[in-house]
Amino acid sequence: MPGTYRMQSDLNETVPQGLPPMILEDINQRLSAFLPLTSTWIGRRTEPGCHTSPGWSGRFIFLAAMLCFLPGGTQAANALAGHPSPYLALHAQDPVDWQEWGPEVLARAKAENKLLFLSSGYFACHWCHVMQRESFRDPEIAALINRHLIPEKIDRELEPALDAYLIDFVRQIRGQAGWPLNVFLTPDGYPLAGLLYSRPEGLRQTIERLA
């Protein structure tokens, strides 16, 4: 079920199919150089539904991540371009103006008197990718987010304390929690509302109600 702890991820669904031979050769060369990095990322996953063994699954994850950096692609749209986290780097092409979590975004939220929109997930989360494709890559929804909110994207593996705090908040108000985790916070950083996987229309309605 989307958004719950029992959610199962299918890593193979994130692996692109039918790539041109020249692109595959370029990726294989990069994989040979950076395979130790993929093992580090995969080895840190310990929760149910995550892949804890490095090996070839690490290659598939890094293959998908490297697509963001192939020459000839579209220019990155936000501040996540080149981020060492494969999950965050995949969101660099979103039209949402994603920022990294930090004191700067809190200061900006206060200065502009806007709510913060904090979205947390991880690379092997199937429904995180679905929501990215359906909502965060949608130009109209992205424009709505950028106009009314200060959006931040976090990798739950890099911000475990913050993610755990928001998970607890969403569990209390919704009765369940998981990923993708999307929380609206006041300019002072206090959680106000939260949702898990949501179809585009549901996300749109929530933003319009809170904005």
Coordinates of C-alpha atoms in Angstrom, one line a residue:
M1 CA 0.0 0.0 0.0
P2 CA 1.5 3.4 -1.0
G3 CA 3.0 5.4 1.8
T4 CA 3.1 2.7 4.6
Y5 CA 6.0 1.0 6.3
R6 CA 4.9 -2.3 4.7
M7 CA 5.3 -0.8 1.3
Q8 CA 7.6 -3.0 -0.9
S9 CA 10.0 -1.4 -3.4
D10 CA 10.8 -2.9 -6.8
L11 CA 14.3 -1.7 -7.6
N12 CA 14.0 -3.2 -11.1
E13 CA 11.2 -0.7 -12.0
T14 CA 13.7 2.2 -11.7
V15 CA 16.1 0.6 -14.3
P16 CA 15.8 2.3 -17.7
Q17 CA 15.2 0.0 -20.7
G18 CA 16.4 0.2 -24.3
L19 CA 19.3 2.6 -23.9
P20 CA 21.5 3.2 -27.0
P21 CA 24.7 1.1 -27.0
M22 CA 27.0 4.2 -26.8
I23 CA 25.1 5.4 -23.8
L24 CA 25.4 2.0 -22.1
E25 CA 29.1 1.8 -22.8
D26 CA 29.6 5.3 -21.3
I27 CA 27.6 4.3 -18.2
N28 CA 29.5 1.0 -17.8
Q29 CA 32.8 3.0 -17.8
R30 CA 31.5 5.3 -15.1
L31 CA 30.2 2.3 -13.1
S32 CA 33.6 0.7 -13.1
A33 CA 35.1 3.8 -11.6
F34 CA 32.4 4.5 -9.0
L35 CA 31.2 1.1 -7.9
P36 CA 32.6 1.5 -4.4
L37 CA 30.3 4.5 -4.0
T38 CA 27.2 2.5 -4.9
S39 CA 28.1 -0.2 -2.3
T40 CA 28.3 2.5 0.4
W41 CA 24.9 3.8 -0.5
I42 CA 23.2 0.4 -0.7
G43 CA 24.8 -1.0 2.4
R44 CA 23.2 1.7 4.6
R45 CA 19.7 0.5 4.0
T46 CA 18.3 -1.6 6.8
E47 CA 14.6 -1.0 6.9
P48 CA 12.0 -3.5 5.4
G49 CA 11.6 -3.1 1.7
C50 CA 15.1 -1.7 1.2
H51 CA 18.0 -3.5 -0.5
T52 CA 20.8 -4.1 1.9
S53 CA 23.1 -6.2 -0.3
P54 CA 25.6 -4.2 -2.5
G55 CA 26.6 -6.4 -5.5
W56 CA 24.8 -5.9 -8.8
S57 CA 21.8 -4.1 -7.3
G58 CA 24.3 -1.3 -6.6
R59 CA 25.1 -1.1 -10.3
F60 CA 21.5 -0.8 -11.3
I61 CA 20.9 2.0 -8.8
F62 CA 24.0 3.9 -9.9
L63 CA 23.0 3.4 -13.6
A64 CA 19.8 5.1 -13.1
A65 CA 21.4 7.9 -11.1
M66 CA 24.1 8.5 -13.8
L67 CA 21.4 9.3 -16.4
C68 CA 21.1 12.7 -14.7
F69 CA 24.7 13.5 -15.6
L70 CA 24.9 12.3 -19.2
P71 CA 26.0 14.9 -21.7
G72 CA 23.4 16.4 -23.9
G73 CA 20.6 16.3 -21.2
T74 CA 18.4 19.2 -20.2
Q75 CA 19.9 21.8 -17.9
A76 CA 19.3 21.2 -14.2
A77 CA 16.3 23.2 -13.0
N78 CA 17.2 23.5 -9.3
A79 CA 19.9 23.5 -6.6
L80 CA 20.1 19.7 -6.4
A81 CA 22.2 19.4 -9.5
G82 CA 25.4 17.4 -8.9
H83 CA 24.4 16.3 -5.4
P84 CA 26.3 13.2 -4.1
S85 CA 23.0 11.6 -3.0
P86 CA 21.6 9.7 -6.0
Y87 CA 18.1 10.2 -4.7
L88 CA 18.5 14.0 -4.5
A89 CA 20.4 14.2 -7.8
L90 CA 17.4 12.5 -9.6
H91 CA 15.3 15.5 -8.6
A92 CA 17.7 18.0 -10.1
Q93 CA 15.6 18.0 -13.4
D94 CA 12.3 18.6 -11.6
P95 CA 10.7 22.0 -12.4
V96 CA 10.1 22.3 -8.7
D97 CA 12.6 24.7 -7.2
W98 CA 14.0 22.2 -4.7
Q99 CA 16.4 23.5 -2.1
E100 CA 18.5 21.6 0.4
W101 CA 17.3 21.7 4.0
G102 CA 19.2 24.2 6.1
P103 CA 19.0 27.5 8.0
E104 CA 19.0 29.4 4.7
V105 CA 15.6 28.0 3.7
L106 CA 14.1 28.9 7.1
A107 CA 15.4 32.4 6.8
R108 CA 13.9 32.7 3.3
A109 CA 10.5 31.3 4.5
K110 CA 10.4 33.9 7.2
A111 CA 11.4 36.7 4.8
E112 CA 8.8 35.8 2.2
N113 CA 6.2 34.6 4.8
K114 CA 5.7 31.3 3.0
L115 CA 5.1 27.8 4.2
L116 CA 7.9 25.2 3.8
F117 CA 7.1 22.1 1.8
L118 CA 9.5 19.4 2.9
S119 CA 9.5 16.2 0.9
S120 CA 11.5 13.2 2.2
G121 CA 12.2 9.9 0.4
Y122 CA 15.0 7.5 -0.6
F123 CA 16.2 6.0 -3.9
A124 CA 14.7 2.6 -3.8
C125 CA 11.2 3.9 -2.8
H126 CA 8.9 3.0 -5.7
W127 CA 6.1 5.4 -4.8
C128 CA 8.6 8.2 -4.4
H129 CA 9.4 7.8 -8.1
V130 CA 5.7 7.6 -9.0
M131 CA 5.0 10.9 -7.2
Q132 CA 7.9 12.5 -8.8
R133 CA 6.8 11.5 -12.3
E134 CA 3.1 12.4 -11.7
S135 CA 3.4 15.6 -9.7
F136 CA 6.9 17.0 -9.3
R137 CA 7.6 16.8 -13.0
D138 CA 4.2 18.4 -13.8
P139 CA 4.8 22.0 -14.9
E140 CA 1.5 23.3 -13.5
I141 CA 1.9 21.6 -10.1
A142 CA 5.6 22.7 -9.9
A143 CA 4.6 26.3 -10.7
L144 CA 2.0 26.1 -7.9
I145 CA 4.6 24.8 -5.4
N146 CA 7.1 27.4 -6.4
R147 CA 4.6 30.3 -6.2
H148 CA 3.2 29.5 -2.8
L149 CA 5.8 27.4 -0.9
I150 CA 9.5 27.1 -0.2
P151 CA 10.2 23.5 -1.4
E152 CA 12.9 21.3 0.2
K153 CA 13.8 17.8 -0.8
I154 CA 15.7 15.5 1.6
D155 CA 17.2 12.1 1.5
R156 CA 16.0 10.3 4.6
E157 CA 19.3 8.5 4.8
L158 CA 21.2 11.8 5.1
E159 CA 18.7 13.4 7.5
P160 CA 17.5 10.5 9.7
A161 CA 16.7 12.6 12.8
L162 CA 14.6 15.2 10.8
D163 CA 12.9 12.4 8.9
A164 CA 12.0 10.5 12.1
Y165 CA 10.5 13.7 13.6
L166 CA 8.3 14.2 10.6
I167 CA 7.4 10.5 10.4
D168 CA 6.2 10.7 14.0
F169 CA 4.1 13.9 13.2
V170 CA 2.4 12.3 10.2
R171 CA 1.7 9.1 12.1
Q172 CA 0.0 11.0 14.8
I173 CA -2.3 13.0 12.5
R174 CA -2.9 10.3 9.8
G175 CA -2.6 7.0 11.7
Q176 CA 0.2 5.8 9.4
A177 CA 3.4 7.1 8.0
G178 CA 6.0 6.2 5.4
W179 CA 7.4 7.4 2.1
P180 CA 7.1 9.5 0.1
L181 CA 6.7 11.8 3.1
N182 CA 5.5 15.3 2.4
V183 CA 5.1 17.8 5.2
F184 CA 4.0 21.5 5.2
L185 CA 5.7 23.6 7.9
T186 CA 5.3 27.1 9.2
P187 CA 8.0 29.6 8.4
D188 CA 9.3 28.9 11.9
G189 CA 9.7 25.2 11.1
Y190 CA 6.8 23.7 12.9
P191 CA 4.9 21.0 11.1
L192 CA 1.4 22.0 10.1
A193 CA 0.0 19.3 7.8
G194 CA 1.4 16.1 6.1
L195 CA 0.6 13.6 3.4
L196 CA 2.1 10.5 1.9
Y197 CA 1.8 9.4 -1.7
S198 CA -0.9 11.6 -3.3
R199 CA -2.2 11.8 -6.8
P200 CA -1.7 15.1 -8.6
E201 CA -5.2 16.5 -7.9
G202 CA -5.0 15.6 -4.2
L203 CA -1.6 17.4 -3.9
R204 CA -3.0 20.4 -5.8
Q205 CA -6.0 20.7 -3.6
T206 CA -3.9 20.5 -0.4
I207 CA -1.6 23.2 -1.6
E208 CA -4.5 25.5 -2.6
R209 CA -6.2 24.9 0.7
L210 CA -3.1 25.8 2.7
A211 CA -1.6 28.6 0.6

